[in-house]
Short mmCIF file of C-alpha atoms in Angstrom, two decimals:
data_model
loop_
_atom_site.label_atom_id
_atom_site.label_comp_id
_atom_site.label_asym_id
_atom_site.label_seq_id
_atom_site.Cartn_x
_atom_site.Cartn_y
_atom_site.Cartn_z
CA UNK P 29 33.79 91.45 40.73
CA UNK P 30 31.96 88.76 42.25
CA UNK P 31 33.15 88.10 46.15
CA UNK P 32 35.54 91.50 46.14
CA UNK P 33 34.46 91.62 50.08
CA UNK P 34 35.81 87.94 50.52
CA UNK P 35 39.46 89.75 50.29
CA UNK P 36 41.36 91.57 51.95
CA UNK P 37 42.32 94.35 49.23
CA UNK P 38 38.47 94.12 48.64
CA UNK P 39 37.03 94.81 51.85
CA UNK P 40 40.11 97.27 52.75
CA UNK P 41 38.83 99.21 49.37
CA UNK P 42 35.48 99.39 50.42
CA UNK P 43 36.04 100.82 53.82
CA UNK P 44 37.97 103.15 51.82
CA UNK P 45 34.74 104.21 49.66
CA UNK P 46 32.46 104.55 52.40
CA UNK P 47 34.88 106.73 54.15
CA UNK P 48 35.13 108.82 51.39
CA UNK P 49 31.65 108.98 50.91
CA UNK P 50 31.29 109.79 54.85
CA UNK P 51 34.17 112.38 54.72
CA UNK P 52 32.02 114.17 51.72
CA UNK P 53 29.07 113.93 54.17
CA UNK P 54 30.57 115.66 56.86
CA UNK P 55 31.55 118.63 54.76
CA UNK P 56 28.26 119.10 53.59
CA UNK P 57 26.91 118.49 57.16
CA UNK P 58 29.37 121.29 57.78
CA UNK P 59 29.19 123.80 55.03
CA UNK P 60 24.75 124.10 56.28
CA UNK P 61 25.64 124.17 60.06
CA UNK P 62 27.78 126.88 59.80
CA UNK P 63 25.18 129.07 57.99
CA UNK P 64 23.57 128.93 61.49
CA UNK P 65 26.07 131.16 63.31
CA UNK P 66 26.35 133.85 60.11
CA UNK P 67 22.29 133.56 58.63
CA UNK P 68 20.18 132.21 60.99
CA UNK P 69 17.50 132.37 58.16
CA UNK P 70 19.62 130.65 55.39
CA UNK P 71 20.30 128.08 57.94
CA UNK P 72 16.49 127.65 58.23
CA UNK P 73 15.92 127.24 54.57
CA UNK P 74 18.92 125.19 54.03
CA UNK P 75 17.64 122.52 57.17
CA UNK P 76 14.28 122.77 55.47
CA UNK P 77 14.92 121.84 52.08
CA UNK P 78 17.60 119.50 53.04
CA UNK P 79 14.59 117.68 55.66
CA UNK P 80 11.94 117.96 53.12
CA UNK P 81 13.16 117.34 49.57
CA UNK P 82 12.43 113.60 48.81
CA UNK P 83 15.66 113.05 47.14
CA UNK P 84 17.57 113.63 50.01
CA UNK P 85 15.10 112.27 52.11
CA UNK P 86 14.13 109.27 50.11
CA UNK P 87 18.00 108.37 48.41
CA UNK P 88 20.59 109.98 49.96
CA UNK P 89 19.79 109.57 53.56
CA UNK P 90 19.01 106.04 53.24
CA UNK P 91 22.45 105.87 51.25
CA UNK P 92 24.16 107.87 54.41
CA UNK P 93 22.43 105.50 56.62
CA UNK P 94 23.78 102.37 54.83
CA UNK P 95 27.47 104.08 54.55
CA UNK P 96 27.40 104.59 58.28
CA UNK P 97 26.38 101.56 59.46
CA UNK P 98 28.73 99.52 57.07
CA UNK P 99 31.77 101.74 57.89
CA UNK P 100 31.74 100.72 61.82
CA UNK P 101 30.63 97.09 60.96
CA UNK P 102 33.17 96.62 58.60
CA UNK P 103 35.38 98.46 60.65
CA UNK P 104 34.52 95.84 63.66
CA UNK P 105 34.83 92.94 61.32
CA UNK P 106 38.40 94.06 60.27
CA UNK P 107 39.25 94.74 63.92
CA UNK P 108 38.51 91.41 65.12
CA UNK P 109 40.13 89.63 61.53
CA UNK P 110 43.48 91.44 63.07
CA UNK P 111 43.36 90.38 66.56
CA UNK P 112 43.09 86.61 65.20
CA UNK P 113 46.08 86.84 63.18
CA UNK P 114 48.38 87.38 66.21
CA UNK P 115 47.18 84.80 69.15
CA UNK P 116 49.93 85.26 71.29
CA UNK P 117 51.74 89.39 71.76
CA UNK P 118 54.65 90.94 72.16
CA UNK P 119 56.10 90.87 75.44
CA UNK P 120 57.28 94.63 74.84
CA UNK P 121 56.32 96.23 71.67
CA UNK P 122 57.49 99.69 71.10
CA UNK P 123 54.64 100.86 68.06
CA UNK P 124 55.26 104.47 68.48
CA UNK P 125 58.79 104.10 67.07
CA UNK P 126 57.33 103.40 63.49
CA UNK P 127 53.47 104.11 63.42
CA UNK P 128 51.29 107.24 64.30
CA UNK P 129 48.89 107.04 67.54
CA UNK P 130 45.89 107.85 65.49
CA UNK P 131 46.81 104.75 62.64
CA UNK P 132 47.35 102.48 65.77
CA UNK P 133 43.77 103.35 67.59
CA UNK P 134 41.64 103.77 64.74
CA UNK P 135 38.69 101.13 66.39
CA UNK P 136 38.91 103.39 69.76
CA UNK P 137 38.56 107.01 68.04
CA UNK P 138 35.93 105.16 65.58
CA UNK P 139 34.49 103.58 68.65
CA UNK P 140 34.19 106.88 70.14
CA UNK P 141 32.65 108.08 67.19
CA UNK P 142 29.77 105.96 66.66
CA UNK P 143 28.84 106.25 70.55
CA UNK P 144 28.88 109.90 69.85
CA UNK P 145 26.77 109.38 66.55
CA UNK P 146 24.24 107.84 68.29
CA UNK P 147 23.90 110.30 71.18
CA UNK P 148 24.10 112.90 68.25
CA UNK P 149 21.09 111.15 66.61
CA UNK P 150 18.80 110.60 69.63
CA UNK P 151 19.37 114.78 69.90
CA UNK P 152 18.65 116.01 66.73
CA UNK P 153 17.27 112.96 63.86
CA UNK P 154 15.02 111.02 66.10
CA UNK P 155 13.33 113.99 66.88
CA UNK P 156 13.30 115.18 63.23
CA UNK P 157 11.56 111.72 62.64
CA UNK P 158 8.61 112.24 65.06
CA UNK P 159 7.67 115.35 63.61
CA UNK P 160 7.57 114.73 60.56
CA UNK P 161 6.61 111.23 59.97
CA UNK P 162 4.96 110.62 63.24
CA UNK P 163 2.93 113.52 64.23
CA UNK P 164 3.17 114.35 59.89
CA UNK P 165 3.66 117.96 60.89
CA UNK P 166 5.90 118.76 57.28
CA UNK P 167 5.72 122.76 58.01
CA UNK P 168 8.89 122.74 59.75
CA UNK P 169 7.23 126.01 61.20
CA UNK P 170 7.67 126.79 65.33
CA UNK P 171 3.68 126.88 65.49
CA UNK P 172 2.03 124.71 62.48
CA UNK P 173 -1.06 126.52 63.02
CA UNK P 174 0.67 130.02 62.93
CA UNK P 175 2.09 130.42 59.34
CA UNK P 176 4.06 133.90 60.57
CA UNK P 177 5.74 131.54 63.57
CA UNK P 178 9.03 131.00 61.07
CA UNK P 179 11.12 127.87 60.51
CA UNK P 180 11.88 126.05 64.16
CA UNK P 181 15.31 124.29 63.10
CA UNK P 182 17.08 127.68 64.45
CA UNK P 183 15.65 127.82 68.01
CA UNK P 184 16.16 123.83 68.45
CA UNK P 185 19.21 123.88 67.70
CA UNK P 186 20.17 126.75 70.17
CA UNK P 187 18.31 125.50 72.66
CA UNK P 188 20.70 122.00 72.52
CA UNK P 189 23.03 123.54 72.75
CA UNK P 190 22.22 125.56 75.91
CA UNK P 191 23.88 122.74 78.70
CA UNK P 192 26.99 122.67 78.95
CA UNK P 193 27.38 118.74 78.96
CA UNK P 194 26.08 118.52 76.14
CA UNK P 195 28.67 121.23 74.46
CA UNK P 196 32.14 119.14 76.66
CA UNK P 197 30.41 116.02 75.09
CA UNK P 198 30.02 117.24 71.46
CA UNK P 199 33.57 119.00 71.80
CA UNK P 200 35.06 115.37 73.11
CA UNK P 201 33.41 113.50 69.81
CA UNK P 202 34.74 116.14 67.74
CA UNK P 203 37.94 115.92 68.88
CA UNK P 204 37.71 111.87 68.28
CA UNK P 205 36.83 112.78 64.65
CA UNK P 206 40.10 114.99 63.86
CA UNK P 207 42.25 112.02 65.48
CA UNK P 208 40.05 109.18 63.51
CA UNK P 209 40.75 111.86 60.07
CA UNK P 210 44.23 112.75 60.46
CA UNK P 211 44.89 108.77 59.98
CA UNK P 212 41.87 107.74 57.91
CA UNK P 213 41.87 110.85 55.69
CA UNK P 214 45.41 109.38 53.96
CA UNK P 215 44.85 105.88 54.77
CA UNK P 216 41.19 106.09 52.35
CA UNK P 217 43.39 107.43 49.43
CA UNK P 218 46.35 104.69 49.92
CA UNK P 219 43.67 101.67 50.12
CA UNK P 220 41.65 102.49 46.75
CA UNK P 221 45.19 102.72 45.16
CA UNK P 222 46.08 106.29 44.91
CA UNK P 223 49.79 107.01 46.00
CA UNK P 224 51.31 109.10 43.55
CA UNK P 225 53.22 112.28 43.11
CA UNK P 226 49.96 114.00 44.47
CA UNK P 227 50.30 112.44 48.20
CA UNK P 228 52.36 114.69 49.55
CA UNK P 229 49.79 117.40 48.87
CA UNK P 230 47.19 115.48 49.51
CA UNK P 231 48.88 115.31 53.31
CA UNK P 232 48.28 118.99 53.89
CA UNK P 233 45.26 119.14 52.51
CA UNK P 234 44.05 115.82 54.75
CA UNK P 235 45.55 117.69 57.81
CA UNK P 236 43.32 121.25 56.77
CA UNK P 237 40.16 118.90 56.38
CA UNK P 238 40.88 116.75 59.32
CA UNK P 239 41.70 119.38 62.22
CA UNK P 240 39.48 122.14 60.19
CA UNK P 241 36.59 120.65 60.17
CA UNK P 242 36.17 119.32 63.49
CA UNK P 243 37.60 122.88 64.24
CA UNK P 244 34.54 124.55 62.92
CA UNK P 245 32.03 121.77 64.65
CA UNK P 246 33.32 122.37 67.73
CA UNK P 247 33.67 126.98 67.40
CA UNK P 248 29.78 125.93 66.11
CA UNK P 249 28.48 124.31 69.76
CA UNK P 250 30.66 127.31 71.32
CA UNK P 251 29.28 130.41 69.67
CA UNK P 252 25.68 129.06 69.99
CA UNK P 253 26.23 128.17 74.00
CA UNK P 254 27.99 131.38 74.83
CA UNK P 255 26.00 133.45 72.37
CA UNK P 256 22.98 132.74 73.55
CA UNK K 21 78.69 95.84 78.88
CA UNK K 22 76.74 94.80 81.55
CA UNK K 23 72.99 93.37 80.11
CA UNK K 24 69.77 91.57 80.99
CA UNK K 25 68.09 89.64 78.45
CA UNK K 26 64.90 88.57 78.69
CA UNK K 27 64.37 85.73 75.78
CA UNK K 28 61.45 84.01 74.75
CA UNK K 29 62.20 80.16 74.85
CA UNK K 30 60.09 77.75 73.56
CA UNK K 31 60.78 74.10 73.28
CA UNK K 32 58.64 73.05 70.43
CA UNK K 33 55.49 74.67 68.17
CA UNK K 34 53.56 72.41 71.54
CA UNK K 35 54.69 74.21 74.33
CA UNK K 36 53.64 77.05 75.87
CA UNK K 37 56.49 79.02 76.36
CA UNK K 38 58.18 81.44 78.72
CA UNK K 39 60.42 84.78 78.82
CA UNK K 40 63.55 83.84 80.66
CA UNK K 41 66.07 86.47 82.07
CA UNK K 42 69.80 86.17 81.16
CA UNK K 43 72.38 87.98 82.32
CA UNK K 44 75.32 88.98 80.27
CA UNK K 45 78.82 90.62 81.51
CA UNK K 46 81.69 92.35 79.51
CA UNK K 47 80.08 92.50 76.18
CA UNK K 48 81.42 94.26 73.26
CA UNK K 49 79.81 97.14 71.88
CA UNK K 50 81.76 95.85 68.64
CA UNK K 51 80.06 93.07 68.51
CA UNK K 52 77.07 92.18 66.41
CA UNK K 53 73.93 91.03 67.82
CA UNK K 54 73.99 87.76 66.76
CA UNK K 55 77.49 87.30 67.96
CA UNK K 56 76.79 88.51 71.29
CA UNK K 57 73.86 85.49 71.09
CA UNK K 58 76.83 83.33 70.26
CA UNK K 59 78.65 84.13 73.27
CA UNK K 60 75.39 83.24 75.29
CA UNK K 61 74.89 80.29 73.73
CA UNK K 62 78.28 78.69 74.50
CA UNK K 63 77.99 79.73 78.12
CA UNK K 64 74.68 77.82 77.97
CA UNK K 65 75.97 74.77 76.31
CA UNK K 66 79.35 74.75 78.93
CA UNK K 67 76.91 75.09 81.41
CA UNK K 68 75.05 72.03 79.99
CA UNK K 69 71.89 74.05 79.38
CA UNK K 70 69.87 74.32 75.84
CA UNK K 71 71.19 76.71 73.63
CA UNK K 72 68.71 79.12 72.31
CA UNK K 73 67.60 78.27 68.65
CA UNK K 74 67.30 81.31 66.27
CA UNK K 75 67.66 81.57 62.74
CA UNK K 76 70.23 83.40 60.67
CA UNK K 77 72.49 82.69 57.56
CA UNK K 78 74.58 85.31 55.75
CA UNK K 79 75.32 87.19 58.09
CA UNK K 80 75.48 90.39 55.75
CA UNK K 81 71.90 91.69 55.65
CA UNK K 82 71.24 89.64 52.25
CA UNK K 83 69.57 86.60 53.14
CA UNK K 84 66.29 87.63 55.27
CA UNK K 85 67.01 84.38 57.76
CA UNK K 86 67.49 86.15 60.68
CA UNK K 87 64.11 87.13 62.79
CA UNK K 88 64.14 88.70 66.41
CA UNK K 89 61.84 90.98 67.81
CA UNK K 90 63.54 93.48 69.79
CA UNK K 91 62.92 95.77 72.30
CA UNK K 92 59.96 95.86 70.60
CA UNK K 93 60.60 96.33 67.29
CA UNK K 94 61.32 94.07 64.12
CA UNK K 95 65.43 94.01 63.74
CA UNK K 96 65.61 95.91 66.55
CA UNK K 97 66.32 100.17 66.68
CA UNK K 98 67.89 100.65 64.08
CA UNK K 99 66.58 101.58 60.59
CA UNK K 100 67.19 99.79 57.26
CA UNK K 101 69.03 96.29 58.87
CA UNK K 102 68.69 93.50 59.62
CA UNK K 103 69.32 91.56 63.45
CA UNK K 104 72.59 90.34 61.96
CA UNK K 105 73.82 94.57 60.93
CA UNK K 106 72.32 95.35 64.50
CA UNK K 107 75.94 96.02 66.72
CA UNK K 108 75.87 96.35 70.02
CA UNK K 109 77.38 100.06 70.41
CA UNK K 110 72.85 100.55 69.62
CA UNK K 111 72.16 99.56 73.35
CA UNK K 112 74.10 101.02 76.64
CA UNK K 113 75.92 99.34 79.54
CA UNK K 114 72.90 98.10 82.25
CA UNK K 115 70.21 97.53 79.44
CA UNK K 116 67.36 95.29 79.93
CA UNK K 117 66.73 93.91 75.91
CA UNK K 118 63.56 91.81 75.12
CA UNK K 119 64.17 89.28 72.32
CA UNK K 120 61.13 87.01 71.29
CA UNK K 121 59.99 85.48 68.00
CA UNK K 122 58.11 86.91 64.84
CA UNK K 123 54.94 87.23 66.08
CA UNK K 124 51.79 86.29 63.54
CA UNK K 125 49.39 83.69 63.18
CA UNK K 126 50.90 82.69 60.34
CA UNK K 127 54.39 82.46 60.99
CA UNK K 128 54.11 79.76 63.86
CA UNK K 129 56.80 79.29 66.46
CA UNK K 130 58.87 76.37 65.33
CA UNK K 131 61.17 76.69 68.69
CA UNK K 132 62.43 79.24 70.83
CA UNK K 133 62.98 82.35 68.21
CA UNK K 134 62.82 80.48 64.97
CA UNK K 135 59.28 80.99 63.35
CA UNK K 136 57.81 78.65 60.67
CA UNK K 137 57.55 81.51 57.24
CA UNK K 138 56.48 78.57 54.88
CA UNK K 139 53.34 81.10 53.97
CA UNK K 140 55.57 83.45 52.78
CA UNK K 141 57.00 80.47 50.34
CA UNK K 142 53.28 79.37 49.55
CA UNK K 143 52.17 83.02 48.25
CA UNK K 144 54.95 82.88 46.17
CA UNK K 145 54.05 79.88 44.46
CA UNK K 146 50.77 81.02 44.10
CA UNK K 147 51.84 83.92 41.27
CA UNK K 148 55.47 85.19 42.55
CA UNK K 149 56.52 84.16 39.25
CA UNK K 150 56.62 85.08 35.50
CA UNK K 151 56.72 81.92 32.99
CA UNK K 152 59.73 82.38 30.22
CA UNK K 153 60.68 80.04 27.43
CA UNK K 154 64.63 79.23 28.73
CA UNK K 155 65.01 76.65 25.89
CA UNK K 156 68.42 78.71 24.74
CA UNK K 157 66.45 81.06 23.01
CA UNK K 158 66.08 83.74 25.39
CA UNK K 159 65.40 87.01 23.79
CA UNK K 160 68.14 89.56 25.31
CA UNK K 161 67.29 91.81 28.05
CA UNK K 162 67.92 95.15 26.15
CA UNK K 163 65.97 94.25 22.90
CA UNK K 164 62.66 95.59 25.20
CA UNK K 165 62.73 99.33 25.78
CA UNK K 166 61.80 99.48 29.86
CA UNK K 167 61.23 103.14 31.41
CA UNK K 168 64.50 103.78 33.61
CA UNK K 169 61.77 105.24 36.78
CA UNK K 170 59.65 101.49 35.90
CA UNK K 171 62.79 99.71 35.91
CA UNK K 172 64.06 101.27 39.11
CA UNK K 173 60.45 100.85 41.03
CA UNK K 174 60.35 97.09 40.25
CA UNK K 175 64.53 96.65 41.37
CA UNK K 176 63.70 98.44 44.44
CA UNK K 177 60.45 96.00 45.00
CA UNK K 178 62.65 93.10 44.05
CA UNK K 179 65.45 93.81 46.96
CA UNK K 180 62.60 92.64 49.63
CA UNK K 181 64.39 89.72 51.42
CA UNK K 182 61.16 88.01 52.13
CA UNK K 183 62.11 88.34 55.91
CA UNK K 184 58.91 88.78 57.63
CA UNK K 185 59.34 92.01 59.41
CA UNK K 186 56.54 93.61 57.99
CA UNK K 187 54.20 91.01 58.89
CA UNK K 188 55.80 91.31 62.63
CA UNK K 189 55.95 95.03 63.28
CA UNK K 190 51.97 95.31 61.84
CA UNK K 191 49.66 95.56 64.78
CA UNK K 192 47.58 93.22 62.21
CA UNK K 193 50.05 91.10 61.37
CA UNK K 194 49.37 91.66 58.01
CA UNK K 195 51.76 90.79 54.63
CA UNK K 196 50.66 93.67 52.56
CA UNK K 197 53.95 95.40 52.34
CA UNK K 198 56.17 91.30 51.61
CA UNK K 199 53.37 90.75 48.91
CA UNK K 200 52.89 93.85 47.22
CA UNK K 201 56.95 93.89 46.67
CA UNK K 202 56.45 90.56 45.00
CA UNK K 203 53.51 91.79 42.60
CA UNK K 204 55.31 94.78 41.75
CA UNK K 205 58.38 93.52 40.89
CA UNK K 206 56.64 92.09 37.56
CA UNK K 207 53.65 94.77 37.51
CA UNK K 208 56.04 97.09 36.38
CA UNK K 209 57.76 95.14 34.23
CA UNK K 210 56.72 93.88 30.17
CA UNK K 211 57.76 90.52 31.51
CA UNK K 212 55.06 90.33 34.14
CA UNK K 213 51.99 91.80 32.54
CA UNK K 214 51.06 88.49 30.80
CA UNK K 215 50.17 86.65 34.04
CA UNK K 216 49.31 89.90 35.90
CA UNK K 217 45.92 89.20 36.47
CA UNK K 218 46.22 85.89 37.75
CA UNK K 219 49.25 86.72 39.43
CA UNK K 220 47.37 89.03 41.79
CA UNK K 221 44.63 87.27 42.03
CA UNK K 222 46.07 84.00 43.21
CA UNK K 223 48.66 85.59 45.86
CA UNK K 224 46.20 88.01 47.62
CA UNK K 225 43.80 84.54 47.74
CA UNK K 226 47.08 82.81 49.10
CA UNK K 227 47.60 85.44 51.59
CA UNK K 228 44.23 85.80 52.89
CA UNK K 229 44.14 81.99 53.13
CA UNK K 230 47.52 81.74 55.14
CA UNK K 231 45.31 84.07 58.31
CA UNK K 232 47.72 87.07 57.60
CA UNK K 233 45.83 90.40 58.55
CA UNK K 234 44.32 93.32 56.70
CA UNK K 235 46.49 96.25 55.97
CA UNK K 236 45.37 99.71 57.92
CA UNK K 237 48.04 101.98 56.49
CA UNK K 238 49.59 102.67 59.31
CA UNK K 239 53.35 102.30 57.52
CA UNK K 240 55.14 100.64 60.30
CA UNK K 241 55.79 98.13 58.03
CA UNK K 242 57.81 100.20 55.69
CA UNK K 243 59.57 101.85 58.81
CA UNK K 244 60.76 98.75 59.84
CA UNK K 245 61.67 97.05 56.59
CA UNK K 246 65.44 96.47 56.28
CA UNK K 247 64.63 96.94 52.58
CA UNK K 248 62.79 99.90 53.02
CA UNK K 249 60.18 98.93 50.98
CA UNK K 250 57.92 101.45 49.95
CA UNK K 251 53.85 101.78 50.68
CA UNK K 252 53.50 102.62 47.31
CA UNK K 253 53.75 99.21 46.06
CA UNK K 254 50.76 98.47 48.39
CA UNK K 255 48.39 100.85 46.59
CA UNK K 256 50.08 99.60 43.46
CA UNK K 257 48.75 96.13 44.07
CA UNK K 258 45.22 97.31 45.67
CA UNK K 259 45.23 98.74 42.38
CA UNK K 260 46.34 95.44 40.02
CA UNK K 261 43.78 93.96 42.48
CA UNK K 262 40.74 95.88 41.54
CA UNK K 263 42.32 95.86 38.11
CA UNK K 264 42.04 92.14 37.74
CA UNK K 265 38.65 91.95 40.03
CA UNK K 266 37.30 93.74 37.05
CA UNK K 267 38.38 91.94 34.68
CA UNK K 268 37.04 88.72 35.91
#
């Protein structure tokens, strides 16, 4: 196994993992976030466990954060491999007559993606940080000193989502993410190996996941701006 | 037909080289593409001008010689053919038609539209092979039971032509699609599973050394393959690849 990311079929197979792992991440990410427009209290207890169980803290975010940052660096490395191995371009070049506009612009939707991650983190994570591991306040309560003042993940959420901007911009990254999925949803499966009898099923379920998902992000920023 | 062509010419693998505009009268929409390049080419050489070098051979689709890039797409608009089954009657009286030169790293510009595909010759020696005793004691064909759907996976990955169109319609340039027909051709087969390790192995290293691209799945490769050559021999080979990584 030694040197597997010296290859081609090696590094193509491990940007397949880590979007696999990411893609399971997102669901997840999902499946809690939309507690907050049905149970505003689940939602609490689900962002409070999730911020203050040390396994998730401790492993899996770490994990995340690793999976992240080697999906867009690998992604950048790949991007830049290509571009050497054709020096001089087509005069004309007519890609839409055999490729998808998604497969062809994966680095600008992924691009897109990790500008909106980081926006997305300076919201909601580094503030998340400074409470708890700067200030140390592990309550997760709206008042630390008032044990009745309830869990404050509900109210900052609602209240991010009160500009508008900031609902067009998470809209726009979402819609990034359902054009970076519809390709990379597939193209994960096909690079660890897996094209069988089961891809053509596997297509409708990657176009459910891939426009569904981002769907549901995006009715999420909605309901809370117009709801509240 | 009345056409413009705009062709890449290129004196040597030196020089620069340039797009020049032709213009053609009274062509037949009978006639194939290369023959219409025929025609141009005599009216160069009674002009006294350079005659524009491409490749082809058979003639028939069989051979995997011929190599032009047009109107932006390997073979041209048509599906399933090579340049030399490309006929005229595919483009209309007044057309402008761009016609340049594999484009890839790899596959160098030797002159004008002819492109060095050497690589394509060295990744084959690196595994494309299967070693049999032909001393005059071959054991016969139908003596080893072969699954008909195997049998008819590994013909269908043995018709690739070798003729670089994959590696030219890839925005990567990659050869994914040219060397995972030459793995599976023998990954399905008895014949080829006592060198598969090695086999894999030794072309992907090959390929990777020759500066093609990595493979992003976006199947334009298997769109524009005369062969059509299927993906799934790609994730057949990522899979003899992680196969043999494992193994060591």
């Amino acid at each position: 196994m030694s040197g597997i990311l010296n290859s081609s079929i090696g590094r193509k197979f491990a940007m397949a993992l880590s979007a696999l792992f990411l893609m399971v991440f997102i669901l997840q990410h999902f499946a809690i976030n939309i507690l907050s427009v049905f149970s505003p209290d689940t939602f609490n207890e689900a962002s409070h466990f999730m911020g203050t169980f040390w396994a998730v803290q401790f492993i899996l975010q770490p994990v995340l954060i690793f999976g992240v940052i080697f999906h867009f660096v690998m992604g950048f490395v790949l991007e830049i491999q290509n571009n050497r191995a054709r020096q001089v371009s087509y005069a004309k070049s007519n890609g839409a007559a055999n490729s998808s506009w998604m497969s062809r612009n994966m680095i600008w939707s992924g691009g897109f993606i990790l500008v909106f991650i980081v926006i997305h983190m300076i919201d909601f994570w580094v503030h998340e940080m400074n409470v708890k591991y700067v200030a140390g306040d592990m309550s997760g309560l709206i008042n630390p000193a008032d044990p009745t003042s309830g869990f404050r993940y509900y109210e900052e959420l609602v209240v991010k989502f009160v500009p508008i901007w900031r609902v067009a911009l998470y809209c726009v990254g979402f819609i990034f993410l359902a054009l970076h999925l519809l390709h990379g949803f597939g193209s994960a499966f096909q690079s660890i190996g897996a094209n069988n009898k089961y891809t053509k099923a596997l297509k409708g379920v990657s176009n459910v996941y891939s426009i569904g998902i981002p769907a549901g992000f995006i009715f999420i920023a909605l309901y809370h701006h117009f709801a509240h | 037909m009345n056409l413009t062509l705009k062709i890449w010419r290129q004196k040597s693998a030196k020089d620069k080289g340039k797009i020049v505009d032709y213009t053609m009268s009274d062509v037949s929409p009978d006639m194939s593409f290369l023959e219409m390049l025929d025609v141009l080419n005599q009216e160069l050489i009674d002009k006294g001008e350079e005659p524009i070098a491409f490749d082809h051979d058979c003639r028939e689709g069989i051979c995997g010689m011929c190599s032009m890039f047009v109107n932006g797409q390997a073979h041209g608009p048509d599906r399933a053919i090579t340049v030399c089954q490309l006929h005229m009657r595919s483009f209309k009286d007044g057309d402008t038609i761009y016609i340049e030169p594999w484009r890839a790293k790899a596959f160098p510009v030797i002159k004008d539209l002819i492109v060095d595909r050497s690589s394509f010759d060295r990744i084959q020696h690196a595994g494309g092979f299967i070693s049999v005793n032909t001393s005059g004691n071959t054991q016969d064909a139908n003596a080893i039971p072969i699954n008909k759907h195997d049998a008819d996976a590994a013909f269908d990955a043995a018709t690739c032509i070798g003729c670089g169109a994959c590696v030219a319609s890839c925005k990567n340039s990659s050869a994914m699609l040219f060397v995972s027909a030459k793995v599976s051709q023998f990954a399905l087969l008895p014949q080829g599973q006592v060198e598969a390790t090695d086999r894999v192995m030794n072309m992907v290293k090959q390929m990777d050394a020759e500066g093609f691209g990595n493979c992003t799945n976006t199947g334009a490769c298997e769109v524009e393959c005369p062969k059509g050559i299927s993906l799934e021999n790609i994730a057949r080979m990522n899979r003899e690849y992680l196969k043999a990584s494992f193994k060591g």
